[in-house]
Short mmCIF file of C-alpha atoms in Angstrom, two decimals:
data_model
loop_
_atom_site.label_atom_id
_atom_site.label_comp_id
_atom_site.label_asym_id
_atom_site.label_seq_id
_atom_site.Cartn_x
_atom_site.Cartn_y
_atom_site.Cartn_z
CA MET J 1 -2.85 -4.97 -9.58
CA SER J 2 -5.88 -2.87 -8.84
CA ALA J 3 -6.13 0.68 -7.44
CA ILE J 4 -7.52 -0.52 -4.12
CA ASP J 5 -5.66 -3.80 -3.27
CA ASN J 6 -3.10 -6.20 -4.63
CA LEU J 7 -5.59 -8.36 -6.40
CA PRO J 8 -6.15 -8.41 -10.22
CA PRO J 9 -8.65 -6.05 -11.91
CA LEU J 10 -12.17 -7.45 -12.07
CA ARG J 11 -12.12 -7.92 -15.84
CA GLU J 12 -9.13 -10.31 -15.35
CA VAL J 13 -10.93 -12.14 -12.51
CA ILE J 14 -13.98 -12.62 -14.62
CA ALA J 15 -11.98 -13.80 -17.56
CA SER J 16 -9.77 -16.25 -15.50
CA HIS J 17 -12.74 -17.81 -13.77
CA GLN J 18 -14.94 -17.83 -16.88
CA LEU J 19 -17.70 -15.89 -15.23
CA SER J 20 -20.56 -14.25 -17.08
CA ALA J 21 -23.61 -12.58 -15.44
CA ARG J 22 -26.67 -14.73 -15.48
CA LYS J 23 -30.05 -13.11 -16.03
CA SER J 24 -31.80 -15.97 -14.19
CA LEU J 25 -29.92 -14.89 -11.08
CA GLY J 26 -30.50 -11.18 -11.52
CA GLN J 27 -26.82 -10.55 -12.00
CA ASN J 28 -25.14 -7.40 -13.33
CA PHE J 29 -21.57 -7.12 -12.46
CA LEU J 30 -19.82 -3.77 -11.49
CA LEU J 31 -16.27 -3.84 -12.81
CA ASP J 32 -14.92 -0.44 -11.80
CA LEU J 33 -13.23 -0.92 -8.44
CA ASN J 34 -13.09 2.82 -7.85
CA LEU J 35 -16.86 2.82 -8.15
CA THR J 36 -17.23 -0.15 -5.81
CA ALA J 37 -14.95 1.58 -3.35
CA LYS J 38 -17.25 4.64 -3.56
CA ILE J 39 -20.29 2.50 -2.84
CA ALA J 40 -18.50 0.90 0.18
CA ARG J 41 -17.76 4.46 1.53
CA GLN J 42 -21.53 5.19 1.58
CA ALA J 43 -21.97 2.50 4.20
CA GLY J 44 -20.03 4.61 6.70
CA ASP J 45 -17.27 3.78 9.13
CA LEU J 46 -16.91 -0.04 8.99
CA GLY J 47 -13.93 -0.47 11.22
CA ASP J 48 -15.89 -1.90 14.17
CA CYS J 49 -18.62 -3.55 12.09
CA ASP J 50 -19.36 -6.86 10.50
CA VAL J 51 -20.87 -6.40 7.07
CA LEU J 52 -23.45 -8.63 5.39
CA GLU J 53 -23.17 -8.67 1.61
CA ILE J 54 -25.76 -10.59 -0.55
CA GLY J 55 -24.80 -11.52 -4.11
CA PRO J 56 -21.09 -10.47 -4.26
CA GLY J 57 -20.58 -12.11 -7.64
CA PRO J 58 -16.89 -11.82 -8.52
CA GLY J 59 -16.24 -9.59 -5.48
CA GLY J 60 -16.06 -6.04 -6.66
CA LEU J 61 -17.94 -4.54 -3.70
CA THR J 62 -16.48 -7.14 -1.39
CA ARG J 63 -13.03 -5.82 -2.06
CA GLY J 64 -14.34 -2.27 -1.58
CA LEU J 65 -15.85 -3.16 1.80
CA LEU J 66 -12.59 -4.83 3.03
CA ALA J 67 -10.45 -2.04 1.74
CA GLN J 68 -12.68 0.39 3.59
CA GLY J 69 -11.78 -1.43 6.83
CA ALA J 70 -14.74 -3.72 7.49
CA ARG J 71 -14.03 -5.90 10.58
CA LYS J 72 -15.43 -8.80 8.72
CA VAL J 73 -17.57 -9.44 5.50
CA LEU J 74 -19.96 -12.17 5.35
CA ALA J 75 -20.62 -12.85 1.60
CA VAL J 76 -23.66 -14.91 0.68
CA GLU J 77 -23.54 -16.13 -2.87
CA LYS J 78 -25.92 -18.45 -4.61
CA ASP J 79 -23.85 -18.86 -7.78
CA ARG J 80 -21.14 -21.43 -7.13
CA ARG J 81 -19.11 -20.24 -10.14
CA CYS J 82 -18.24 -17.16 -8.13
CA ILE J 83 -16.90 -18.92 -5.05
CA PRO J 84 -13.36 -19.47 -6.34
CA ALA J 85 -12.99 -15.78 -7.13
CA LEU J 86 -14.34 -14.93 -3.63
CA GLN J 87 -11.86 -17.40 -2.08
CA ASP J 88 -9.02 -15.60 -3.71
CA ILE J 89 -10.21 -12.41 -1.99
CA ALA J 90 -10.44 -14.23 1.34
CA ALA J 91 -6.87 -15.38 0.93
CA ALA J 92 -5.81 -11.76 0.50
CA TYR J 93 -7.66 -10.59 3.52
CA PRO J 94 -7.06 -13.48 6.05
CA GLY J 95 -9.73 -13.96 8.62
CA ARG J 96 -11.84 -11.10 7.39
CA LEU J 97 -14.06 -12.63 4.64
CA GLU J 98 -16.49 -15.59 5.29
CA ILE J 99 -18.20 -17.05 2.21
CA ILE J 100 -21.50 -18.89 2.35
CA GLU J 101 -22.73 -20.58 -0.77
CA GLY J 102 -26.49 -20.58 -0.67
CA ASP J 103 -29.75 -18.62 -1.00
CA ALA J 104 -29.96 -15.47 1.02
CA LEU J 105 -33.68 -15.95 1.58
CA GLU J 106 -33.02 -19.13 3.52
CA ILE J 107 -29.78 -18.39 5.46
CA ASP J 108 -29.72 -17.18 9.07
CA ALA J 109 -26.97 -14.61 8.58
CA MET J 110 -26.84 -13.60 12.26
CA ALA J 111 -25.47 -17.02 13.20
CA HIS J 112 -22.30 -15.88 11.43
CA LEU J 113 -22.14 -12.22 12.52
CA GLU J 114 -21.39 -10.14 15.66
CA SER J 115 -22.92 -6.81 16.36
CA PRO J 116 -22.72 -4.09 15.21
CA VAL J 117 -23.85 -5.12 11.72
CA ARG J 118 -24.28 -3.17 8.50
CA VAL J 119 -25.63 -4.57 5.30
CA ALA J 120 -24.12 -3.49 1.99
CA ALA J 121 -24.99 -5.18 -1.38
CA ASN J 122 -25.57 -4.83 -5.10
CA LEU J 123 -28.68 -6.85 -4.59
CA PRO J 124 -29.74 -9.28 -7.37
CA TYR J 125 -32.76 -7.72 -8.88
CA ASN J 126 -34.90 -10.84 -8.47
CA VAL J 127 -34.70 -10.88 -4.63
CA GLY J 128 -33.86 -7.29 -3.71
CA THR J 129 -37.31 -6.08 -2.81
CA GLU J 130 -38.25 -9.16 -0.80
CA LEU J 131 -34.99 -8.93 1.25
CA LEU J 132 -35.49 -5.25 1.92
CA VAL J 133 -39.10 -5.88 3.14
CA ARG J 134 -37.78 -8.71 5.49
CA TRP J 135 -35.20 -6.46 6.93
CA LEU J 136 -37.61 -3.60 7.50
CA THR J 137 -40.33 -5.76 9.16
CA PRO J 138 -38.92 -7.94 11.82
CA PRO J 139 -41.29 -8.37 14.80
CA THR J 140 -39.03 -6.53 17.21
CA TRP J 141 -37.06 -3.33 16.76
CA PRO J 142 -34.18 -2.22 16.61
CA PRO J 143 -33.14 -4.73 14.08
CA PHE J 144 -29.90 -6.70 13.67
CA TRP J 145 -28.55 -4.10 11.33
CA GLN J 146 -27.47 -0.45 11.94
CA SER J 147 -27.70 0.61 8.26
CA LEU J 148 -28.51 -0.78 4.82
CA THR J 149 -26.56 0.39 1.76
CA LEU J 150 -28.22 -1.31 -1.20
CA MET J 151 -28.21 -0.99 -5.04
CA PHE J 152 -31.62 -1.10 -6.76
CA GLN J 153 -33.03 -0.17 -10.01
CA ARG J 154 -33.61 3.53 -10.08
CA GLU J 155 -37.36 3.22 -9.99
CA VAL J 156 -37.22 1.03 -6.85
CA ALA J 157 -34.93 3.48 -5.12
CA GLU J 158 -37.36 6.27 -5.89
CA ARG J 159 -40.26 4.31 -4.39
CA ILE J 160 -38.31 3.80 -1.24
CA VAL J 161 -37.83 7.54 -0.57
CA ALA J 162 -41.11 8.73 -2.16
CA GLN J 163 -43.52 11.12 -0.31
CA PRO J 164 -47.35 11.10 -0.08
CA GLY J 165 -48.98 12.43 -3.15
CA SER J 166 -46.23 11.35 -5.47
CA LYS J 167 -46.69 8.73 -8.25
CA THR J 168 -43.99 6.45 -6.66
CA TYR J 169 -45.40 6.58 -3.07
CA GLY J 170 -46.44 3.21 -1.86
CA ARG J 171 -45.67 0.15 0.12
CA LEU J 172 -41.91 0.43 0.09
CA ALA J 173 -41.97 4.08 1.05
CA ILE J 174 -44.16 3.45 4.04
CA LEU J 175 -42.26 0.42 5.33
CA ALA J 176 -38.82 2.11 4.82
CA GLN J 177 -39.78 5.42 6.36
CA TRP J 178 -41.68 3.93 9.27
CA ARG J 179 -38.53 2.59 10.86
CA SER J 180 -35.60 4.21 9.15
CA GLU J 181 -34.11 7.30 7.57
CA ALA J 182 -33.89 6.64 3.81
CA ARG J 183 -32.04 8.61 1.11
CA ILE J 184 -30.62 8.00 -2.31
CA ALA J 185 -26.84 8.13 -1.84
CA MET J 186 -25.78 7.92 -5.46
CA SER J 187 -26.92 7.03 -9.01
CA LEU J 188 -25.31 4.82 -11.62
CA PRO J 189 -25.85 4.65 -15.37
CA PRO J 190 -26.44 1.32 -17.17
CA GLY J 191 -22.93 1.51 -18.65
CA ALA J 192 -21.39 0.99 -15.23
CA PHE J 193 -22.50 -2.65 -15.33
CA THR J 194 -21.66 -5.73 -17.28
CA PRO J 195 -23.91 -6.50 -18.98
CA PRO J 196 -25.62 -3.11 -18.98
CA PRO J 197 -29.22 -3.27 -17.72
CA LYS J 198 -31.91 -1.47 -19.56
CA VAL J 199 -32.46 0.96 -16.66
CA SER J 200 -30.41 3.21 -14.42
CA SER J 201 -29.52 2.07 -10.89
CA ALA J 202 -29.23 3.91 -7.58
CA VAL J 203 -27.69 3.19 -4.11
CA VAL J 204 -30.09 3.79 -1.25
CA HIS J 205 -28.77 4.26 2.36
CA LEU J 206 -31.20 3.41 5.12
CA THR J 207 -30.31 4.10 8.76
CA ALA J 208 -32.25 2.28 11.43
CA LEU J 209 -34.18 4.56 13.83
CA PRO J 210 -33.99 3.77 17.58
CA GLU J 211 -37.68 3.17 17.44
CA PRO J 212 -40.39 3.40 14.74
CA ARG J 213 -41.86 6.80 14.07
CA PHE J 214 -45.31 5.70 15.09
CA PRO J 215 -46.51 2.61 17.00
CA ALA J 216 -47.84 -0.32 14.89
CA ASN J 217 -47.41 -4.11 14.54
CA ALA J 218 -45.21 -4.86 11.60
CA LYS J 219 -47.19 -7.70 10.19
CA THR J 220 -50.52 -5.76 10.52
CA LEU J 221 -49.06 -2.66 8.95
CA GLU J 222 -47.57 -4.60 6.05
CA ARG J 223 -50.94 -6.33 5.39
CA VAL J 224 -52.92 -3.04 5.55
CA VAL J 225 -50.37 -1.25 3.17
CA ALA J 226 -50.25 -4.22 0.70
CA ALA J 227 -54.10 -4.18 0.46
CA ALA J 228 -54.21 -0.26 0.16
CA PHE J 229 -51.84 -0.30 -2.78
CA ASN J 230 -52.78 -3.45 -4.46
CA GLN J 231 -54.89 -1.44 -7.05
CA ARG J 232 -53.71 2.16 -7.23
CA ARG J 233 -56.11 5.02 -7.51
CA LYS J 234 -58.85 3.09 -5.78
CA MET J 235 -60.71 4.79 -2.80
CA LEU J 236 -59.59 3.41 0.59
CA ARG J 237 -63.03 1.85 1.40
CA ALA J 238 -62.83 -0.17 -1.81
CA ALA J 239 -59.23 -1.11 -1.62
CA LEU J 240 -59.52 -2.18 1.97
CA LYS J 241 -63.02 -3.71 2.06
CA GLY J 242 -61.45 -7.25 2.19
CA LEU J 243 -59.71 -6.53 5.44
CA ALA J 244 -62.85 -5.97 7.57
CA PRO J 245 -66.59 -5.41 6.99
CA ASP J 246 -66.53 -2.24 9.05
CA ILE J 247 -63.57 -0.75 7.18
CA GLU J 248 -65.34 2.61 6.63
CA ASP J 249 -65.94 3.01 10.36
CA ARG J 250 -62.38 2.06 11.08
CA LEU J 251 -61.11 4.73 8.60
CA LEU J 252 -63.26 7.40 10.12
CA SER J 253 -62.19 6.47 13.64
CA VAL J 254 -58.53 7.18 12.82
CA GLY J 255 -59.28 10.44 10.96
CA LEU J 256 -59.08 9.04 7.37
CA ARG J 257 -61.71 9.59 4.82
CA PRO J 258 -63.14 6.55 3.02
CA THR J 259 -62.98 8.40 -0.20
CA ASP J 260 -59.20 9.10 0.08
CA ARG J 261 -56.82 7.19 -2.07
CA ALA J 262 -53.86 5.42 -0.57
CA GLU J 263 -51.39 7.59 -2.34
CA GLN J 264 -52.75 10.55 -0.24
CA VAL J 265 -52.41 8.92 3.16
CA PRO J 266 -49.31 9.89 5.28
CA LEU J 267 -47.41 7.22 7.22
CA GLU J 268 -49.08 8.18 10.42
CA GLY J 269 -52.48 7.48 9.09
CA PHE J 270 -51.51 3.95 7.97
CA CYS J 271 -49.97 3.25 11.37
CA ALA J 272 -53.12 4.42 13.09
CA LEU J 273 -55.22 2.21 10.80
CA ALA J 274 -52.96 -0.77 11.58
CA ARG J 275 -53.42 -0.19 15.25
CA SER J 276 -57.18 -0.34 14.87
CA PHE J 277 -56.88 -3.99 13.83
CA ASP J 278 -54.84 -4.91 16.94
CA SER J 279 -56.84 -3.05 19.50
#
């Protein structure tokens, strides 16, 4: 019996279902249920929320979310080996855990969820950044989620909260901070996982803002930022010349210097530049 519910410890679950983390799926399992419960608490009050979890694996965080009082957890798992372990959890929490076997990049999660919705996940490393960008750049805002509580490699977490002028400032920082409040909630050493990754990890908590900090079209902003940071340390006029032949005039019209580098430009500047393409 574990410390948070009446189910077996995760090491026993993994052994009984013959599970092992697969590198091809970006898996690293968290086995400490006290730790997964702590991560679940970072997601806030879950009592009136549905929670979307991507890549639950053997269900450590799933159990933390349910023990924390989540109204419902929708667990999307690509690895069918993990489904029986998740089904055991569903039986222990009747009516509160729905399991979908499939690829999170292809599933319409909102067809299975009711608002309000929070997202909490130890994201598989190979799809984590793509999912985050999708959640941050829907065409309309506010999004389907109230908050995102997500595990990343530490270096990715630092890029999400980075400020202009820092070495880690770039596309993720701009897209995250444009529409949300982002902070690093906790850090985890490699030894917290099985197998231990080569790098440290961190949990990032993002709270959706009622509206973006500055007006801009999401697709246009993403296109401008991707081009600006495609080759770091390039001047803006060189980095963005492929977007428009008059890019230097556009930069000047929104108060940016063509000789600036992307790392120096604040969020407001990128939003203004994006608007110039839609005006």
